């Protein structure tokens, strides 16, 4: 009788343990979009849900608290529903990978979500202090994205964008900005719009700033309407 009572109690306990409803997400999207990963948890009780990045197990959030400083990422905790959401805005190929929805049971239970981001081709190359930097791809940026420039020297940035456009439409021009403020030509700044190649859907532009001063430091970016964006930090 005592064993039967224990077995019944164990069965009831199992019924009230947290569990995932449904399988994890498997999403594919393109750069610049917003994606939402969902996690449906039942019988959560006094437990809490955490989101982790699967590649390095970096904790993104735990319960209502967000631990990442990435402003593109937001958490929508379950209120009356059972669904917890991880929202990532303006996604890039670097966001691709596994995302774990985890409940702090003992042992912990996790549901794996997959995100694949296809990036548009975008290259950024620079000539700083007479050193040629390797071409960089937005889909796989290699090396240090911070550049040191000597005061009084010349900064030159070259941006090449490749994007798909509807037949019959022309490629939009490239705009340069520093810390999100659009850069215009003046006595010290020169912007050259390169020759476009309609067959390959490519367009390029060069930014040249003479007599660089500390006030010129910041995050420089080149962007074409509807295309990806490349950034380089000048110190």
PDB file of C-alpha atoms in Angstrom:
ATOM      1  CA  UNK A   1       0.000   0.000   0.000  1.00  0.00           C
ATOM      2  CA  UNK A   2       2.831   2.385   0.868  1.00  0.00           C
ATOM      3  CA  UNK A   3       4.637   1.619  -2.423  1.00  0.00           C
ATOM      4  CA  UNK A   4       1.426   2.169  -4.409  1.00  0.00           C
ATOM      5  CA  UNK A   5       0.898   5.499  -2.619  1.00  0.00           C
ATOM      6  CA  UNK A   6       4.475   6.557  -3.475  1.00  0.00           C
ATOM      7  CA  UNK A   7       4.059   5.545  -7.130  1.00  0.00           C
ATOM      8  CA  UNK A   8       0.806   7.523  -7.409  1.00  0.00           C
ATOM      9  CA  UNK A   9       2.466  10.513  -5.762  1.00  0.00           C
ATOM     10  CA  UNK A  10       5.365  10.301  -8.237  1.00  0.00           C
ATOM     11  CA  UNK A  11       2.908  10.179 -11.142  1.00  0.00           C
ATOM     12  CA  UNK A  12       1.133  13.312  -9.900  1.00  0.00           C
ATOM     13  CA  UNK A  13       4.493  15.039  -9.396  1.00  0.00           C
ATOM     14  CA  UNK A  14       5.459  14.295 -13.002  1.00  0.00           C
ATOM     15  CA  UNK A  15       2.193  15.746 -14.246  1.00  0.00           C
ATOM     16  CA  UNK A  16       2.995  19.083 -12.588  1.00  0.00           C
ATOM     17  CA  UNK A  17       6.623  19.409 -13.632  1.00  0.00           C
ATOM     18  CA  UNK A  18       7.390  22.033 -16.303  1.00  0.00           C
ATOM     19  CA  UNK A  19       7.460  20.788 -19.866  1.00  0.00           C
ATOM     20  CA  UNK A  20       7.668  22.225 -23.400  1.00  0.00           C
ATOM     21  CA  UNK A  21       4.632  22.234 -25.621  1.00  0.00           C
ATOM     22  CA  UNK A  22       5.647  21.616 -29.238  1.00  0.00           C
ATOM     23  CA  UNK A  23       9.095  21.563 -30.801  1.00  0.00           C
ATOM     24  CA  UNK A  24      11.660  24.325 -31.161  1.00  0.00           C
ATOM     25  CA  UNK A  25      11.757  26.893 -33.964  1.00  0.00           C
ATOM     26  CA  UNK A  26      13.757  26.422 -37.138  1.00  0.00           C
ATOM     27  CA  UNK A  27      13.773  29.837 -38.825  1.00  0.00           C
ATOM     28  CA  UNK A  28      15.494  31.160 -41.938  1.00  0.00           C
ATOM     29  CA  UNK A  29      15.495  34.868 -42.727  1.00  0.00           C
ATOM     30  CA  UNK A  30      17.567  37.578 -44.422  1.00  0.00           C
ATOM     31  CA  UNK A  31      19.612  40.460 -43.059  1.00  0.00           C
ATOM     32  CA  UNK A  32      17.688  43.466 -41.762  1.00  0.00           C
ATOM     33  CA  UNK A  33      14.537  41.586 -40.809  1.00  0.00           C
ATOM     34  CA  UNK A  34      13.004  41.026 -37.355  1.00  0.00           C
ATOM     35  CA  UNK A  35      12.631  37.462 -36.098  1.00  0.00           C
ATOM     36  CA  UNK A  36      10.753  36.083 -33.098  1.00  0.00           C
ATOM     37  CA  UNK A  37      11.751  32.810 -31.450  1.00  0.00           C
ATOM     38  CA  UNK A  38       9.002  31.331 -29.279  1.00  0.00           C
ATOM     39  CA  UNK A  39       9.050  28.873 -26.421  1.00  0.00           C
ATOM     40  CA  UNK A  40       5.827  27.400 -25.019  1.00  0.00           C
ATOM     41  CA  UNK A  41       6.323  26.233 -21.419  1.00  0.00           C
ATOM     42  CA  UNK A  42       3.588  24.552 -19.378  1.00  0.00           C
ATOM     43  CA  UNK A  43       3.391  24.010 -15.598  1.00  0.00           C
ATOM     44  CA  UNK A  44       6.126  26.595 -15.036  1.00  0.00           C
ATOM     45  CA  UNK A  45       5.032  27.294 -11.470  1.00  0.00           C
ATOM     46  CA  UNK A  46       7.710  29.174  -9.514  1.00  0.00           C
ATOM     47  CA  UNK A  47      10.394  28.244 -12.050  1.00  0.00           C
ATOM     48  CA  UNK A  48      11.700  30.728 -14.604  1.00  0.00           C
ATOM     49  CA  UNK A  49      12.665  30.662 -18.276  1.00  0.00           C
ATOM     50  CA  UNK A  50      16.091  31.685 -19.567  1.00  0.00           C
ATOM     51  CA  UNK A  51      17.269  32.329 -23.122  1.00  0.00           C
ATOM     52  CA  UNK A  52      20.847  31.382 -23.983  1.00  0.00           C
ATOM     53  CA  UNK A  53      22.970  31.654 -27.111  1.00  0.00           C
ATOM     54  CA  UNK A  54      23.811  28.067 -28.047  1.00  0.00           C
ATOM     55  CA  UNK A  55      27.251  28.720 -29.543  1.00  0.00           C
ATOM     56  CA  UNK A  56      28.837  30.033 -26.343  1.00  0.00           C
ATOM     57  CA  UNK A  57      26.011  29.481 -23.795  1.00  0.00           C
ATOM     58  CA  UNK A  58      25.886  33.226 -23.191  1.00  0.00           C
ATOM     59  CA  UNK A  59      22.860  34.061 -21.037  1.00  0.00           C
ATOM     60  CA  UNK A  60      20.613  36.482 -22.904  1.00  0.00           C
ATOM     61  CA  UNK A  61      17.877  36.691 -20.272  1.00  0.00           C
ATOM     62  CA  UNK A  62      16.574  35.014 -17.170  1.00  0.00           C
ATOM     63  CA  UNK A  63      12.929  35.473 -16.290  1.00  0.00           C
ATOM     64  CA  UNK A  64      12.066  39.128 -16.800  1.00  0.00           C
ATOM     65  CA  UNK A  65      15.702  40.272 -16.635  1.00  0.00           C
ATOM     66  CA  UNK A  66      17.755  40.852 -19.793  1.00  0.00           C
ATOM     67  CA  UNK A  67      21.503  40.377 -19.438  1.00  0.00           C
ATOM     68  CA  UNK A  68      22.701  41.243 -22.946  1.00  0.00           C
ATOM     69  CA  UNK A  69      23.486  44.846 -23.791  1.00  0.00           C
ATOM     70  CA  UNK A  70      22.439  44.308 -27.395  1.00  0.00           C
ATOM     71  CA  UNK A  71      19.628  46.791 -28.044  1.00  0.00           C
ATOM     72  CA  UNK A  72      18.417  44.770 -31.005  1.00  0.00           C
ATOM     73  CA  UNK A  73      17.364  41.987 -28.644  1.00  0.00           C
ATOM     74  CA  UNK A  74      14.228  42.116 -26.512  1.00  0.00           C
ATOM     75  CA  UNK A  75      12.388  39.615 -24.334  1.00  0.00           C
ATOM     76  CA  UNK A  76       8.621  39.161 -24.177  1.00  0.00           C
ATOM     77  CA  UNK A  77       7.890  37.086 -21.044  1.00  0.00           C
ATOM     78  CA  UNK A  78       4.734  35.030 -20.877  1.00  0.00           C
ATOM     79  CA  UNK A  79       1.897  36.819 -19.132  1.00  0.00           C
ATOM     80  CA  UNK A  80      -1.400  34.971 -19.269  1.00  0.00           C
ATOM     81  CA  UNK A  81      -0.130  32.838 -22.128  1.00  0.00           C
ATOM     82  CA  UNK A  82       2.530  30.158 -21.818  1.00  0.00           C
ATOM     83  CA  UNK A  83       4.685  31.510 -24.631  1.00  0.00           C
ATOM     84  CA  UNK A  84       8.012  33.239 -24.015  1.00  0.00           C
ATOM     85  CA  UNK A  85       9.465  35.196 -26.923  1.00  0.00           C
ATOM     86  CA  UNK A  86      12.956  36.244 -27.948  1.00  0.00           C
ATOM     87  CA  UNK A  87      12.815  39.077 -30.495  1.00  0.00           C
ATOM     88  CA  UNK A  88      15.872  40.069 -32.555  1.00  0.00           C
ATOM     89  CA  UNK A  89      15.598  43.158 -34.770  1.00  0.00           C
ATOM     90  CA  UNK A  90      17.770  44.101 -37.760  1.00  0.00           C
ATOM     91  CA  UNK A  91      19.321  40.637 -37.863  1.00  0.00           C
ATOM     92  CA  UNK A  92      22.703  39.886 -39.453  1.00  0.00           C
ATOM     93  CA  UNK A  93      24.384  36.607 -40.411  1.00  0.00           C
ATOM     94  CA  UNK A  94      26.285  36.786 -37.114  1.00  0.00           C
ATOM     95  CA  UNK A  95      22.974  36.118 -35.340  1.00  0.00           C
ATOM     96  CA  UNK A  96      22.783  32.678 -36.957  1.00  0.00           C
ATOM     97  CA  UNK A  97      23.019  29.674 -34.669  1.00  0.00           C
ATOM     98  CA  UNK A  98      21.289  27.898 -31.813  1.00  0.00           C
ATOM     99  CA  UNK A  99      19.195  29.594 -29.136  1.00  0.00           C
ATOM    100  CA  UNK A 100      18.246  27.654 -26.024  1.00  0.00           C
ATOM    101  CA  UNK A 101      15.025  28.146 -24.093  1.00  0.00           C
ATOM    102  CA  UNK A 102      15.838  26.746 -20.654  1.00  0.00           C
ATOM    103  CA  UNK A 103      13.843  26.102 -17.479  1.00  0.00           C
ATOM    104  CA  UNK A 104      15.657  25.966 -14.129  1.00  0.00           C
ATOM    105  CA  UNK A 105      14.363  22.586 -13.041  1.00  0.00           C
ATOM    106  CA  UNK A 106      16.730  20.015 -11.538  1.00  0.00           C
ATOM    107  CA  UNK A 107      18.113  18.886 -13.862  1.00  0.00           C
ATOM    108  CA  UNK A 108      17.513  21.794 -16.234  1.00  0.00           C
ATOM    109  CA  UNK A 109      15.408  21.198 -19.336  1.00  0.00           C
ATOM    110  CA  UNK A 110      16.105  22.987 -22.623  1.00  0.00           C
ATOM    111  CA  UNK A 111      14.512  23.397 -26.022  1.00  0.00           C
ATOM    112  CA  UNK A 112      16.779  24.201 -28.976  1.00  0.00           C
ATOM    113  CA  UNK A 113      15.792  26.820 -31.548  1.00  0.00           C
ATOM    114  CA  UNK A 114      17.678  27.324 -34.819  1.00  0.00           C
ATOM    115  CA  UNK A 115      18.123  30.606 -36.681  1.00  0.00           C
ATOM    116  CA  UNK A 116      19.806  30.965 -40.059  1.00  0.00           C
ATOM    117  CA  UNK A 117      20.338  34.432 -41.513  1.00  0.00           C
ATOM    118  CA  UNK A 118      21.250  34.807 -45.170  1.00  0.00           C
ATOM    119  CA  UNK A 119      23.207  38.009 -45.734  1.00  0.00           C
ATOM    120  CA  UNK A 120      23.413  40.208 -48.787  1.00  0.00           C
ATOM    121  CA  UNK A 121      26.928  40.676 -50.131  1.00  0.00           C
ATOM    122  CA  UNK A 122      28.586  43.822 -48.852  1.00  0.00           C
ATOM    123  CA  UNK A 123      32.297  44.582 -48.746  1.00  0.00           C
ATOM    124  CA  UNK A 124      34.248  47.271 -46.935  1.00  0.00           C
ATOM    125  CA  UNK A 125      37.919  47.918 -47.475  1.00  0.00           C
ATOM    126  CA  UNK A 126      40.004  50.745 -46.111  1.00  0.00           C
ATOM    127  CA  UNK A 127      43.327  52.476 -46.527  1.00  0.00           C
ATOM    128  CA  UNK A 128      44.495  53.884 -43.188  1.00  0.00           C
ATOM    129  CA  UNK A 129      48.079  54.928 -42.341  1.00  0.00           C
ATOM    130  CA  UNK A 130      49.124  53.513 -45.739  1.00  0.00           C
ATOM    131  CA  UNK A 131      48.096  50.044 -44.518  1.00  0.00           C
ATOM    132  CA  UNK A 132      45.758  48.114 -46.800  1.00  0.00           C
ATOM    133  CA  UNK A 133      43.066  46.298 -44.860  1.00  0.00           C
ATOM    134  CA  UNK A 134      41.705  43.041 -46.197  1.00  0.00           C
ATOM    135  CA  UNK A 135      38.319  43.120 -47.874  1.00  0.00           C
ATOM    136  CA  UNK A 136      35.604  42.441 -45.371  1.00  0.00           C
ATOM    137  CA  UNK A 137      32.331  40.699 -45.993  1.00  0.00           C
ATOM    138  CA  UNK A 138      29.225  41.622 -44.052  1.00  0.00           C
ATOM    139  CA  UNK A 139      28.427  37.932 -43.922  1.00  0.00           C
ATOM    140  CA  UNK A 140      31.762  37.061 -42.359  1.00  0.00           C
ATOM    141  CA  UNK A 141      33.672  40.051 -41.011  1.00  0.00           C
ATOM    142  CA  UNK A 142      37.241  39.052 -40.167  1.00  0.00           C
ATOM    143  CA  UNK A 143      39.772  40.870 -38.053  1.00  0.00           C
ATOM    144  CA  UNK A 144      39.398  43.909 -35.850  1.00  0.00           C
ATOM    145  CA  UNK A 145      36.647  46.328 -36.823  1.00  0.00           C
ATOM    146  CA  UNK A 146      38.387  49.199 -34.966  1.00  0.00           C
ATOM    147  CA  UNK A 147      40.961  51.290 -36.833  1.00  0.00           C
ATOM    148  CA  UNK A 148      43.513  53.695 -35.425  1.00  0.00           C
ATOM    149  CA  UNK A 149      44.173  56.852 -37.442  1.00  0.00           C
ATOM    150  CA  UNK A 150      46.889  59.411 -36.762  1.00  0.00           C
ATOM    151  CA  UNK A 151      45.910  63.018 -36.257  1.00  0.00           C
ATOM    152  CA  UNK A 152      46.456  65.044 -39.419  1.00  0.00           C
ATOM    153  CA  UNK A 153      46.516  62.009 -41.709  1.00  0.00           C
ATOM    154  CA  UNK A 154      44.024  61.086 -44.433  1.00  0.00           C
ATOM    155  CA  UNK A 155      41.262  58.539 -43.938  1.00  0.00           C
ATOM    156  CA  UNK A 156      39.997  56.685 -46.994  1.00  0.00           C
ATOM    157  CA  UNK A 157      37.149  54.184 -46.953  1.00  0.00           C
ATOM    158  CA  UNK A 158      35.906  52.196 -49.916  1.00  0.00           C
ATOM    159  CA  UNK A 159      32.484  50.564 -49.871  1.00  0.00           C
ATOM    160  CA  UNK A 160      31.147  48.060 -52.384  1.00  0.00           C
ATOM    161  CA  UNK A 161      27.550  46.891 -52.154  1.00  0.00           C
ATOM    162  CA  UNK A 162      25.908  44.095 -54.087  1.00  0.00           C
ATOM    163  CA  UNK A 163      22.173  43.684 -53.848  1.00  0.00           C
ATOM    164  CA  UNK A 164      19.280  42.227 -55.788  1.00  0.00           C
ATOM    165  CA  UNK A 165      16.880  44.742 -57.340  1.00  0.00           C
ATOM    166  CA  UNK A 166      13.765  44.351 -59.484  1.00  0.00           C
ATOM    167  CA  UNK A 167      14.289  44.339 -63.248  1.00  0.00           C
ATOM    168  CA  UNK A 168      14.175  47.821 -64.729  1.00  0.00           C
ATOM    169  CA  UNK A 169      15.073  49.645 -61.514  1.00  0.00           C
ATOM    170  CA  UNK A 170      18.364  51.445 -60.985  1.00  0.00           C
ATOM    171  CA  UNK A 171      20.670  50.936 -58.049  1.00  0.00           C
ATOM    172  CA  UNK A 172      20.214  53.584 -55.334  1.00  0.00           C
ATOM    173  CA  UNK A 173      23.282  55.623 -54.313  1.00  0.00           C
ATOM    174  CA  UNK A 174      25.384  54.829 -51.257  1.00  0.00           C
ATOM    175  CA  UNK A 175      25.138  57.127 -48.241  1.00  0.00           C
ATOM    176  CA  UNK A 176      27.907  57.524 -45.676  1.00  0.00           C
ATOM    177  CA  UNK A 177      27.310  58.346 -42.028  1.00  0.00           C
ATOM    178  CA  UNK A 178      29.297  58.795 -38.832  1.00  0.00           C
ATOM    179  CA  UNK A 179      27.565  57.838 -35.599  1.00  0.00           C
ATOM    180  CA  UNK A 180      24.277  57.729 -37.536  1.00  0.00           C
ATOM    181  CA  UNK A 181      24.695  61.290 -38.875  1.00  0.00           C
ATOM    182  CA  UNK A 182      24.842  61.561 -42.667  1.00  0.00           C
ATOM    183  CA  UNK A 183      28.177  62.816 -44.029  1.00  0.00           C
ATOM    184  CA  UNK A 184      28.140  65.504 -46.750  1.00  0.00           C
ATOM    185  CA  UNK A 185      30.918  66.734 -49.006  1.00  0.00           C
ATOM    186  CA  UNK A 186      32.828  69.828 -47.902  1.00  0.00           C
ATOM    187  CA  UNK A 187      36.355  71.305 -48.085  1.00  0.00           C
ATOM    188  CA  UNK A 188      37.772  68.454 -46.046  1.00  0.00           C
ATOM    189  CA  UNK A 189      35.453  65.590 -47.041  1.00  0.00           C
ATOM    190  CA  UNK A 190      35.200  64.117 -50.523  1.00  0.00           C
ATOM    191  CA  UNK A 191      32.713  61.438 -51.550  1.00  0.00           C
ATOM    192  CA  UNK A 192      33.038  59.721 -54.908  1.00  0.00           C
ATOM    193  CA  UNK A 193      30.233  57.573 -56.259  1.00  0.00           C
ATOM    194  CA  UNK A 194      31.825  54.818 -58.325  1.00  0.00           C
ATOM    195  CA  UNK A 195      30.720  53.230 -61.567  1.00  0.00           C
ATOM    196  CA  UNK A 196      27.891  50.776 -61.138  1.00  0.00           C
ATOM    197  CA  UNK A 197      27.620  47.406 -62.792  1.00  0.00           C
ATOM    198  CA  UNK A 198      23.937  46.733 -63.582  1.00  0.00           C
ATOM    199  CA  UNK A 199      24.628  43.147 -64.632  1.00  0.00           C
ATOM    200  CA  UNK A 200      26.178  42.270 -61.287  1.00  0.00           C
ATOM    201  CA  UNK A 201      23.941  44.655 -59.308  1.00  0.00           C
ATOM    202  CA  UNK A 202      26.960  46.291 -57.690  1.00  0.00           C
ATOM    203  CA  UNK A 203      27.624  49.879 -56.693  1.00  0.00           C
ATOM    204  CA  UNK A 204      30.614  51.403 -54.921  1.00  0.00           C
ATOM    205  CA  UNK A 205      31.585  54.620 -53.195  1.00  0.00           C
ATOM    206  CA  UNK A 206      34.733  56.133 -51.664  1.00  0.00           C
ATOM    207  CA  UNK A 207      34.918  58.414 -48.667  1.00  0.00           C
ATOM    208  CA  UNK A 208      38.031  60.537 -48.144  1.00  0.00           C
ATOM    209  CA  UNK A 209      38.605  62.733 -45.092  1.00  0.00           C
ATOM    210  CA  UNK A 210      41.738  64.882 -44.968  1.00  0.00           C
ATOM    211  CA  UNK A 211      43.541  66.208 -41.889  1.00  0.00           C
ATOM    212  CA  UNK A 212      41.811  63.799 -39.512  1.00  0.00           C
ATOM    213  CA  UNK A 213      41.156  65.250 -36.048  1.00  0.00           C
ATOM    214  CA  UNK A 214      39.899  63.657 -32.776  1.00  0.00           C
ATOM    215  CA  UNK A 215      36.441  64.994 -33.619  1.00  0.00           C
ATOM    216  CA  UNK A 216      36.412  62.695 -36.659  1.00  0.00           C
ATOM    217  CA  UNK A 217      36.460  59.584 -34.474  1.00  0.00           C
ATOM    218  CA  UNK A 218      33.323  57.438 -34.481  1.00  0.00           C
ATOM    219  CA  UNK A 219      31.513  54.621 -36.224  1.00  0.00           C
ATOM    220  CA  UNK A 220      31.455  55.088 -39.993  1.00  0.00           C
ATOM    221  CA  UNK A 221      28.910  53.191 -42.050  1.00  0.00           C
ATOM    222  CA  UNK A 222      27.977  52.909 -45.693  1.00  0.00           C
ATOM    223  CA  UNK A 223      24.514  51.889 -46.752  1.00  0.00           C
ATOM    224  CA  UNK A 224      22.328  51.680 -49.821  1.00  0.00           C
ATOM    225  CA  UNK A 225      18.554  51.753 -49.567  1.00  0.00           C
ATOM    226  CA  UNK A 226      17.211  48.252 -49.047  1.00  0.00           C
ATOM    227  CA  UNK A 227      20.684  46.707 -48.744  1.00  0.00           C
ATOM    228  CA  UNK A 228      22.908  45.572 -45.923  1.00  0.00           C
ATOM    229  CA  UNK A 229      25.164  47.972 -44.033  1.00  0.00           C
ATOM    230  CA  UNK A 230      28.879  47.876 -43.197  1.00  0.00           C
ATOM    231  CA  UNK A 231      30.509  49.671 -40.286  1.00  0.00           C
ATOM    232  CA  UNK A 232      34.047  50.491 -39.182  1.00  0.00           C
ATOM    233  CA  UNK A 233      35.082  52.243 -35.975  1.00  0.00           C
ATOM    234  CA  UNK A 234      37.736  54.950 -36.310  1.00  0.00           C
ATOM    235  CA  UNK A 235      39.608  55.788 -33.120  1.00  0.00           C
TER     236      UNK A 235
END
